[in-house]
Coordinates of C-alpha atoms and ligand atoms in Angstrom, one line a residue:
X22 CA -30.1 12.1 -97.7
X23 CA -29.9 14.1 -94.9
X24 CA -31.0 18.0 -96.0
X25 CA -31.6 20.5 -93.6
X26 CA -35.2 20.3 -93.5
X27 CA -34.9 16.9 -92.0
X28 CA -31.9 17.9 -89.4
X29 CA -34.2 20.8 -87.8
X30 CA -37.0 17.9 -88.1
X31 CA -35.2 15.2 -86.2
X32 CA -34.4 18.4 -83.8
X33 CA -38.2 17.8 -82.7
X34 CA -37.6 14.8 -81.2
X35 CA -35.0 16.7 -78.5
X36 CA -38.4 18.0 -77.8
X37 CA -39.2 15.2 -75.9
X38 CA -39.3 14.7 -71.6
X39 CA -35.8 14.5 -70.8
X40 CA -37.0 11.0 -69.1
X41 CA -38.3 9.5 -72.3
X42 CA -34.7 10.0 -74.1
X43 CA -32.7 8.7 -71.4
X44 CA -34.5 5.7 -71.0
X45 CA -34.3 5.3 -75.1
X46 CA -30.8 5.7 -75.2
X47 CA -30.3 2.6 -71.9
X48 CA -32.7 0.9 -74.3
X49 CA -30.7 1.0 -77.2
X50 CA -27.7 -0.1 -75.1
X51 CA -29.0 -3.1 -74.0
X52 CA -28.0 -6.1 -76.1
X53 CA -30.6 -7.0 -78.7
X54 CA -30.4 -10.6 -78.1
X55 CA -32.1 -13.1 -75.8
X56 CA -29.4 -15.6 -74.5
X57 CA -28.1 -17.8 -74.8
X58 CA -25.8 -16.4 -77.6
X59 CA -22.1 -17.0 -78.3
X60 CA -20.1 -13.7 -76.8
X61 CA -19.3 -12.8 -80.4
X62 CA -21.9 -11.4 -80.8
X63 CA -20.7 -8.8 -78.0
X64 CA -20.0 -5.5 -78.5
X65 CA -16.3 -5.1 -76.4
X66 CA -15.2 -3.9 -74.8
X67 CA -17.9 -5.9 -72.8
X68 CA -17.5 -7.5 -69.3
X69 CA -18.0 -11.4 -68.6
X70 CA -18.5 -13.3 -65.6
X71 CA -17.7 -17.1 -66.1
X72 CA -21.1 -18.5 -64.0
X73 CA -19.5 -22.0 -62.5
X74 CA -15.9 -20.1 -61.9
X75 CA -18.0 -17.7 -59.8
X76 CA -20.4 -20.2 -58.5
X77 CA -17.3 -21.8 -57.0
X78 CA -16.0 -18.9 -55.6
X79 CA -19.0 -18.2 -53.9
X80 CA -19.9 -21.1 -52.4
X81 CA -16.4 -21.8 -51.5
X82 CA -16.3 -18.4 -48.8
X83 CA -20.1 -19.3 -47.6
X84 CA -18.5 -22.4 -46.9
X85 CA -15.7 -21.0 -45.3
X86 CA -17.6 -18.5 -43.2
X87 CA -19.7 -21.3 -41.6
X88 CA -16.5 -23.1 -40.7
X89 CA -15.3 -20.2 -38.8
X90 CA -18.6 -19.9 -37.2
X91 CA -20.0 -16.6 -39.3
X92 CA -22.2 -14.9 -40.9
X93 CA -21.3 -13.9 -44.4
X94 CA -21.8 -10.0 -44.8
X95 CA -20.4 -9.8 -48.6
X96 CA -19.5 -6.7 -50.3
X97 CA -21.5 -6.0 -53.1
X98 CA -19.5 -2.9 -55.0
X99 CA -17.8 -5.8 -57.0
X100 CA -20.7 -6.7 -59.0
X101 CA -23.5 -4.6 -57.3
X102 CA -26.1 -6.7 -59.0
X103 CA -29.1 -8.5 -57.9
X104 CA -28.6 -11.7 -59.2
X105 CA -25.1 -12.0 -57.3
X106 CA -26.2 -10.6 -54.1
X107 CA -29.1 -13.4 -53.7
X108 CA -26.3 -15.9 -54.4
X109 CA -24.2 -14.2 -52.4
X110 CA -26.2 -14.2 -49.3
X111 CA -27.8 -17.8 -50.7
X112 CA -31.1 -15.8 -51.5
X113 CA -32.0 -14.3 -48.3
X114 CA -32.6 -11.2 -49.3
X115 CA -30.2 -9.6 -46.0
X116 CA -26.8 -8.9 -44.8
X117 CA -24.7 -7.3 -47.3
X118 CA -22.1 -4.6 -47.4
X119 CA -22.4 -1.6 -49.9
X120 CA -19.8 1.1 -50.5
X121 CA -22.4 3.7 -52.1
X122 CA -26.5 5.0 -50.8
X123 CA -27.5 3.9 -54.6
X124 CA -26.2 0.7 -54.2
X125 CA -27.8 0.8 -50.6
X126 CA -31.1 2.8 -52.5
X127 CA -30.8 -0.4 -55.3
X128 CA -30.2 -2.8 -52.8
X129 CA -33.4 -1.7 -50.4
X130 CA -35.8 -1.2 -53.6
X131 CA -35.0 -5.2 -54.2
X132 CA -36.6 -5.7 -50.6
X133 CA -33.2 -6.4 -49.4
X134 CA -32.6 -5.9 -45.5
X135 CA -29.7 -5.4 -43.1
X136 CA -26.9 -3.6 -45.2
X137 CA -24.4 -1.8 -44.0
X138 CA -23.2 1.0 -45.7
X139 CA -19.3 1.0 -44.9
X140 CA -18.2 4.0 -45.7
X141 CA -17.9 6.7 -42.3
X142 CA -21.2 8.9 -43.6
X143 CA -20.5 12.5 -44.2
X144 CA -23.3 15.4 -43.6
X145 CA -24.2 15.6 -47.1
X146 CA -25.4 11.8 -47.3
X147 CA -27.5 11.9 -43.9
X148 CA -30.5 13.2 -45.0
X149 CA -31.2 10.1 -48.0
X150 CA -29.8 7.4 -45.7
X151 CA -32.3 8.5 -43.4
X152 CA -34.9 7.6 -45.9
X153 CA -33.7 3.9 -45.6
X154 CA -32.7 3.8 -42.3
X155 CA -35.0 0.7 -41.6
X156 CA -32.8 -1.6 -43.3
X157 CA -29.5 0.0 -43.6
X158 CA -26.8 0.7 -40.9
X159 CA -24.6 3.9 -41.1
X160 CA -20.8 4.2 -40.5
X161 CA -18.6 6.0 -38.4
X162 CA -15.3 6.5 -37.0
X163 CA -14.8 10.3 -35.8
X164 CA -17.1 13.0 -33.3
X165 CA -18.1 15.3 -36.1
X166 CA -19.9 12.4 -37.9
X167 CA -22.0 11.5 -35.0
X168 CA -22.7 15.2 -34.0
X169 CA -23.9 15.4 -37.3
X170 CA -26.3 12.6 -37.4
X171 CA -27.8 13.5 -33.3
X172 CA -28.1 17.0 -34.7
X173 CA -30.1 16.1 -37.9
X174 CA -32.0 13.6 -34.7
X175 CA -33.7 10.4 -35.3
X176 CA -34.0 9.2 -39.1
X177 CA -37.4 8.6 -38.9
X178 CA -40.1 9.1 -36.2
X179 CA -39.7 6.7 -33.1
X180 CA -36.4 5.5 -34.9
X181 CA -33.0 4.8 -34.3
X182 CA -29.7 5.3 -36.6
X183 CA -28.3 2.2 -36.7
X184 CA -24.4 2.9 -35.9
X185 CA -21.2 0.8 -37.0
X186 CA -18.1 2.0 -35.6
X187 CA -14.9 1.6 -38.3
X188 CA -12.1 -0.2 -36.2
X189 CA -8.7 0.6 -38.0
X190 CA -6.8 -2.9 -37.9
X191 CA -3.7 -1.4 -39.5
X192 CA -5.0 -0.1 -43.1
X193 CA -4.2 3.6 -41.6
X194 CA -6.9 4.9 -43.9
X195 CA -10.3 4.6 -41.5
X196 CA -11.4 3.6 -38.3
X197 CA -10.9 4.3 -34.8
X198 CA -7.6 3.7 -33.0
X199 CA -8.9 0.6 -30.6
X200 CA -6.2 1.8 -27.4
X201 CA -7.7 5.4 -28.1
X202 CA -9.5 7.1 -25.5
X203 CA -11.4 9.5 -28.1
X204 CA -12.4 5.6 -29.3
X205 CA -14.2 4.9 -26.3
X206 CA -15.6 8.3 -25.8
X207 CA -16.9 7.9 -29.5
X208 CA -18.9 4.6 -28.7
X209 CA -20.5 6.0 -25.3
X210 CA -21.5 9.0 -27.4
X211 CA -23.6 6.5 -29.0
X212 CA -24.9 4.4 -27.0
X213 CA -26.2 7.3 -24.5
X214 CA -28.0 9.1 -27.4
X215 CA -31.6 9.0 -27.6
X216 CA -31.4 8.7 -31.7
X217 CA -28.5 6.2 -32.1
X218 CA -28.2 2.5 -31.4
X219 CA -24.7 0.7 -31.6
X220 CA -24.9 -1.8 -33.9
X221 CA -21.8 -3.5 -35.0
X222 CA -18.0 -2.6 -34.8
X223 CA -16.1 -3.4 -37.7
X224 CA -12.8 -3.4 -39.5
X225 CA -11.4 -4.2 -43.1
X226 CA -7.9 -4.7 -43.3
X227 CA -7.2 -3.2 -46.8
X228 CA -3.3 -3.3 -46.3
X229 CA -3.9 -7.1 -46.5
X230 CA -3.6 -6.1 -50.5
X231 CA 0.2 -4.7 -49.6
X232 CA 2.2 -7.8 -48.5
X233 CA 4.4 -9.4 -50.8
X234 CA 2.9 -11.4 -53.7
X235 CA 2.9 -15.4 -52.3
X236 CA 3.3 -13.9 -48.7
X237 CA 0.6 -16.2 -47.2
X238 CA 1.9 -15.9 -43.7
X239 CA 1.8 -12.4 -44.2
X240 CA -1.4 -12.5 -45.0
X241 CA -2.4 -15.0 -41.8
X242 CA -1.2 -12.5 -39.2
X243 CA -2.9 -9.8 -41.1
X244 CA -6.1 -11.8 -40.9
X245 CA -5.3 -12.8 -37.5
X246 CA -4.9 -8.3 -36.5
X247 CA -8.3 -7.8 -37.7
X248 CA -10.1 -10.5 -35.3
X249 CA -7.8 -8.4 -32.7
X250 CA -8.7 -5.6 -33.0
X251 CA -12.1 -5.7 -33.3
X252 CA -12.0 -8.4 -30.4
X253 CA -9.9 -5.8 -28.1
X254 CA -12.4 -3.1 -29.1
X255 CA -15.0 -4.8 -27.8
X256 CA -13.3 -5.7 -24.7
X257 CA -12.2 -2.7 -23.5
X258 CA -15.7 -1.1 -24.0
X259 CA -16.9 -3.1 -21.7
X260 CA -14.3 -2.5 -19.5
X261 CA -15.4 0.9 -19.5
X262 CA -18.9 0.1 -18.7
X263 CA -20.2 0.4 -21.9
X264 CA -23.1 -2.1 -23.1
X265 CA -21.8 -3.9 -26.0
X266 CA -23.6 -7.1 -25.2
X267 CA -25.7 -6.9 -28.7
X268 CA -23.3 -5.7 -30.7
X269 CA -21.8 -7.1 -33.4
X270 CA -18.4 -7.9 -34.4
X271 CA -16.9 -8.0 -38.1
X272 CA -13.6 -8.5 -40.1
X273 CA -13.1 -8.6 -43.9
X274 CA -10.7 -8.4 -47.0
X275 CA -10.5 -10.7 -49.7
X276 CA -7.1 -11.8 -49.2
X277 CA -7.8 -11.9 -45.6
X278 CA -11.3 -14.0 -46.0
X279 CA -9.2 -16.6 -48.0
X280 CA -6.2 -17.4 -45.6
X281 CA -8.6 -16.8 -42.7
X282 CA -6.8 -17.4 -38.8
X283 CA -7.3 -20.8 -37.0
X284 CA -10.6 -19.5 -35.8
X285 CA -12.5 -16.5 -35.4
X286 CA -13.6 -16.7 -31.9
X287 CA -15.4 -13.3 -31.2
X288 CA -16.3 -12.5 -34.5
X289 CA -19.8 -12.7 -35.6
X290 CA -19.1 -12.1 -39.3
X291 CA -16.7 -12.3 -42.4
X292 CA -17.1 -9.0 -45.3
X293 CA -15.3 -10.0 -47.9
X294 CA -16.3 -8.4 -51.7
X295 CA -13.8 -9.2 -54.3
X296 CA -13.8 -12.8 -53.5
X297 CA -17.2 -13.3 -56.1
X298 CA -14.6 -13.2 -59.1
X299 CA -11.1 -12.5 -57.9
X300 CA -8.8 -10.7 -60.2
X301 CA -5.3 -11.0 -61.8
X302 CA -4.2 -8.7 -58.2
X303 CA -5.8 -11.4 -56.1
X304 CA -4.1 -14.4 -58.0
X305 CA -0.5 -12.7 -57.6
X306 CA -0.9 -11.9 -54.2
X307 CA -2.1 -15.5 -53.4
X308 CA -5.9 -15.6 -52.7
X309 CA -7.0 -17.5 -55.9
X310 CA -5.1 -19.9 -58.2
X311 CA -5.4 -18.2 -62.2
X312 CA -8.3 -20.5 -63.0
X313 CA -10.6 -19.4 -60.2
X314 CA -10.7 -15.8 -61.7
X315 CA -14.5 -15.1 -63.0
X316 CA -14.1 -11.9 -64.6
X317 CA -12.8 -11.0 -67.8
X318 CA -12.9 -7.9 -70.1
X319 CA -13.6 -8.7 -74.2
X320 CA -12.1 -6.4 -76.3
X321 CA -11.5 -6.6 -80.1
X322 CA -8.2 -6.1 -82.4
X323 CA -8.4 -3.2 -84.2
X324 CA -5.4 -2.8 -85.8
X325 CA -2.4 -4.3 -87.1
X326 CA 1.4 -2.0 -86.8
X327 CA 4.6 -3.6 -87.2
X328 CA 6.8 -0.8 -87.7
X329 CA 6.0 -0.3 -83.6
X330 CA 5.2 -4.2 -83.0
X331 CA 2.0 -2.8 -81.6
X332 CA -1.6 -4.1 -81.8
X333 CA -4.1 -1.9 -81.3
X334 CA -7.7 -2.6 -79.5
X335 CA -11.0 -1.4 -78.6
X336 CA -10.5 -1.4 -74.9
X337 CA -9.0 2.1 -72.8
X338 CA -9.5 2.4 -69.4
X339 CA -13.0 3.0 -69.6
X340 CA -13.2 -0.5 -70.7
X341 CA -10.9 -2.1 -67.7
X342 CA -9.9 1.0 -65.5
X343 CA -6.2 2.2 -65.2
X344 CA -5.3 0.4 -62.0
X345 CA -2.3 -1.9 -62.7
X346 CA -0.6 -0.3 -65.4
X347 CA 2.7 -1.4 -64.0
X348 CA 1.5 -5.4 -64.3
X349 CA 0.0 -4.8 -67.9
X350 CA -3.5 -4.2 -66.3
X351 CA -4.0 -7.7 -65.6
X352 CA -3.2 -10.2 -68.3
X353 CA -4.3 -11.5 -71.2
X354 CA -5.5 -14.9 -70.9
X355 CA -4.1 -18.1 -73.4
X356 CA -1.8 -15.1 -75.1
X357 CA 0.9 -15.2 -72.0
X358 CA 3.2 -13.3 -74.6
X359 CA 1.4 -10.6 -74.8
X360 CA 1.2 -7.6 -72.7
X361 CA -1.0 -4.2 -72.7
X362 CA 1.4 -1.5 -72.5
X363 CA -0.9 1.2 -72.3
X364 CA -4.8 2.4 -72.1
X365 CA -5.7 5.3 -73.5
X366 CA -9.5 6.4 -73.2
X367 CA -11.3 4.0 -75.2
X368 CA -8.3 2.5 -76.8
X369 CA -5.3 0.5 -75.4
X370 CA -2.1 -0.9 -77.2
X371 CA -0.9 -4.6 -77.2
X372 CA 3.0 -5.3 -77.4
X373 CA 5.1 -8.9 -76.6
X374 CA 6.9 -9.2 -72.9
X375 CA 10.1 -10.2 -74.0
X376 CA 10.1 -7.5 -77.6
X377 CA 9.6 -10.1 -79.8
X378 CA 8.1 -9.7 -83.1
X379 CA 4.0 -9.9 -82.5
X380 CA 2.9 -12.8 -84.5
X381 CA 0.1 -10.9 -86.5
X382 CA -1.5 -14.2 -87.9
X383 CA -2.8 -15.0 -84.9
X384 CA -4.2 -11.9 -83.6
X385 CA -6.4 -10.8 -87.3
X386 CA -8.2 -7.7 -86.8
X387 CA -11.9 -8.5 -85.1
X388 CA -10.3 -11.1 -83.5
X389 CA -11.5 -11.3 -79.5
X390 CA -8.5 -10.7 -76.6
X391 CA -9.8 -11.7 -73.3
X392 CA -8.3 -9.9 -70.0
X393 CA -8.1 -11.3 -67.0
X394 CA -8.3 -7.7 -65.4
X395 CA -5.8 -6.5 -62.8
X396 CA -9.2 -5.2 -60.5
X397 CA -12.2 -6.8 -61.1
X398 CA -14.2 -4.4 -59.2
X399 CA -13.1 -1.7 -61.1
X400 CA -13.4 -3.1 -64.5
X401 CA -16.9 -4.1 -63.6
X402 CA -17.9 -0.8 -62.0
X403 CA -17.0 0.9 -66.2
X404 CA -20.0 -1.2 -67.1
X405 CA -23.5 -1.2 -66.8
X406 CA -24.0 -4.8 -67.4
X407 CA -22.7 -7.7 -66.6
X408 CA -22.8 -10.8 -69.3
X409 CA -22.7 -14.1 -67.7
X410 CA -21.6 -16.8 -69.7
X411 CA -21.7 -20.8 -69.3
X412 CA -18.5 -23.4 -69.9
X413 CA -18.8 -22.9 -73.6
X414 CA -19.1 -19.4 -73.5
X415 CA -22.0 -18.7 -74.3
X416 CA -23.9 -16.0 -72.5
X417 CA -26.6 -17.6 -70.5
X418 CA -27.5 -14.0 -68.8
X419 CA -27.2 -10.2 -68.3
X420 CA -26.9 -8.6 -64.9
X421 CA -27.5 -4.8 -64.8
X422 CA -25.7 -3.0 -62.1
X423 CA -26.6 -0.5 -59.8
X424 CA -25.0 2.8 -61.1
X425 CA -23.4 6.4 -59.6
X426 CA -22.9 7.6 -56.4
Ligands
LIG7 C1 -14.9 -1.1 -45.8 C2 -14.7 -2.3 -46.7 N1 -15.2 -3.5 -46.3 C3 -15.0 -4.6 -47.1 C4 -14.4 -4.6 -48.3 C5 -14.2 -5.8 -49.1 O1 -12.9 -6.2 -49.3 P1 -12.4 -6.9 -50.6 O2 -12.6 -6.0 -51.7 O3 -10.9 -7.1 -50.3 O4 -13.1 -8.2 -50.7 C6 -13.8 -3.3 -48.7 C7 -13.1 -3.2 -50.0 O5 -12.5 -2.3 -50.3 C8 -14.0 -2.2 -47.9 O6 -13.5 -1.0 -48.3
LIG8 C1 -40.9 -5.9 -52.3 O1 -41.9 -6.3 -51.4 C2 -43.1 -5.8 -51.6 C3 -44.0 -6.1 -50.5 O2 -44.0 -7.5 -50.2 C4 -43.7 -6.3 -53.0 O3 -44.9 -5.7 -53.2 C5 -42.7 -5.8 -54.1 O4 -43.1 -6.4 -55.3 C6 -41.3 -6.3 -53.7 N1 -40.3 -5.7 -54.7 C7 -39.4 -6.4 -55.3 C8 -38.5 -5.7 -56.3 O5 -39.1 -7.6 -55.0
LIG9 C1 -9.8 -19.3 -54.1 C2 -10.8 -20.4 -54.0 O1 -11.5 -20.5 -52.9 N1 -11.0 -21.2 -55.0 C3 -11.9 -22.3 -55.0 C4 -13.1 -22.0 -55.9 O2 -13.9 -23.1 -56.0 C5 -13.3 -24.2 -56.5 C6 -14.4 -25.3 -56.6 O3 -14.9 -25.6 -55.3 C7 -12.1 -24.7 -55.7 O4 -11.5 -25.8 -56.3 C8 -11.2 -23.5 -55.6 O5 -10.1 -23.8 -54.7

């Protein structure tokens, strides 16, 4: 019975280093048994990764990357995990892409090297990604950036900041304009300061995610933009005299990475991300057939209501994120008649396409809904664990991920 006496005694335990009851409370979250398991044992809404769907898809772009005659830089915000960066990168510890310094900070504290942080750097961030400037390259694509980082002066005694210039390939949202003079003035800036070193230009052509869904040629000539522009780039520094003999060259979307051009003469390396699972996005706009996606959300009936024709689960957006409201946030896999019509916080609503009556009996309260999520990187980045699970579905292992900002 709980009396009072015993409420102000459990108070005590608040008592305790504020350490000590966070790392309780991740304790208590992680899942109490040792795989494998079946994934009912879950608690949804819970993220999956399907191990040989991803397996595939992985070795599939390494694979594709050497027959283009690349390196294979993935992105990592996807899963930001250990276990899929080494098989990312075929367990060489090196080259990746992050989007965050904690996933950089994670990422260097596994011993990984060469990561570049592709996000143009801002003042505030300078000062920690000097701390790992040894193995991770900083990214830029305006003046005030790099004033920033020559003011603040070498990241570390007798070092250099390791500089990528963001090429805008079309995306309109960073990078340098390549026909810019301010572009080329930008890149001398760097390679005549004392502190900096030009490391790599680079482009990702996010707009490769706007063309028509099935719009492969679309896609092909987008692909085809970003080895231009980066190529051009290049070109025209030298024509100007600038020493870009070392530095590198790289390209990189998903949907770009898997209708790649004819070849990518010039470019030293491919950055795709999304690619380790693809998502029910990537299979509409034509980068993955419906069986190669990895990822899927469990969530759980919760409730049965027929006056609306509504099921209710146990999945909002913080399950699955909101992206994709307007496609049902994805779909839900063998139940093609089914749609999510909305996401609340922690709870989300199930209706039929077409308005039909929901056939109850086969959806009983407990019962598991899988959902092939509309962004995989965002429904992975609401959890702090990834299950992975074998043909059977079983959970074979669990991947935390690197957390915050
Ligand atoms: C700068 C940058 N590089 C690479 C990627 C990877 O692209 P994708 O997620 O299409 O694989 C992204 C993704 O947003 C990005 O922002
Ligand atoms: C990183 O490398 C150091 C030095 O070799 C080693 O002592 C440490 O255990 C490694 N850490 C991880 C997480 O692999
Ligand atoms: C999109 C993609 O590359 N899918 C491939 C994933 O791997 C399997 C197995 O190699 C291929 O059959 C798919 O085409």
């Amino acid at each position: 019975m709980l009396t009072r006496t015993t409420h102000l005694s459990s108070r005590r335990f608040l008592l305790l280093p504020a350490t000590l009851f966070l790392l309780s409370s991740r304790a208590l979250s992680a899942s109490a048994l040792s795989p494998p398991y079946g994934i009912d044992a879950l608690v949804t809404p819970a993220v999956i990764i399907d191990k040989q769907r991803m397996e595939n898809n992985v070795s599939k772009m390494l694979a594709r990357s050497k027959s283009l005659n690349c390196l294979l830089r993935p992105h990592v915000k996807t899963h930001k995990t250990l276990q899929g960066a080494l098989l990312q990168t075929g367990s060489k510890k090196s080259t990746l892409t992050v989007s965050t310094l904690s996933e950089a900070s994670f990422f260097t504290k596994n011993n990984f090297t060469d990561i570049v942080y592709a996000v143009p750097i801002d003042p505030s961030k300078i000062k920690r990604a000097s701390k790992m400037s040894d193995n991770v390259h900083v990214t830029i694509d305006n003046i005030q950036q790099l004033n920033s980082l020559i003011s603040y002066g070498p990241p570390q005694a007798n070092k250099k900041w390791s500089i990528v210039i963001m090429v805008d390939s079309g995306y309109g949202r960073d990078g340098v304009d390549p026909e810019d003079d301010e572009s080329i003035e930008l890149a001398r800036v760097v390679v005549s300061s004392d502190c900096c070193e030009l490391f790599m230009l680079y482009t990702h052509a996010g707009h490769s995610y706007d063309v028509s869904y099935g719009d492969i040629s679309a896609i092909k000539k987008i692909s085809e933009d970003e080895r231009d522009a980066v190529v051009k780039f290049k070109n025209i520094l030298k024509e100007n005299n600038i020493n870009v003999e070392n530095v590198k060259t790289g390209v990189g979307s998903t949907p770009t990475c898997s209708h790649p051009p004819s070849h990518l003469e010039g470019i030293d390396e491919m950055h795709p991300g999304n690619y380790f699972t693809y998502d029910f996005n990537q299979y509409l706009i034509g980068s993955c057939s419906k069986e190669d996606i990895a990822c899927k959300v469990l969530t759980r009936v919760v409730g049965h209501y027929p006056k609306t024709n509504k099921i209710q689960i146990d999945c909002g957006w913080t399950g699955t994120s909101a992206q994709g409201k307007e496609f049902g946030y994805g779909c839900i896999e063998d139940s093609e008649e089914l749609v999510i019509e909305n996401l609340k916080q922690e709870a989300g609503t199930v209706t039929t396409k077409d308005g039909s009556e929901i056939d109850f009996g086969k959806y009983p309260v407990g019962k598991i809904l899988k959902i092939l999520p509309w962004h995989s990187c965002a429904s992975i980045h609401q959890h702090r664990r990834i299950y992975v699970v074998d043909e059977e579905e079983r959970v074979v292992d669990e991947w935390e991920c690197a957390d915050g900002w």
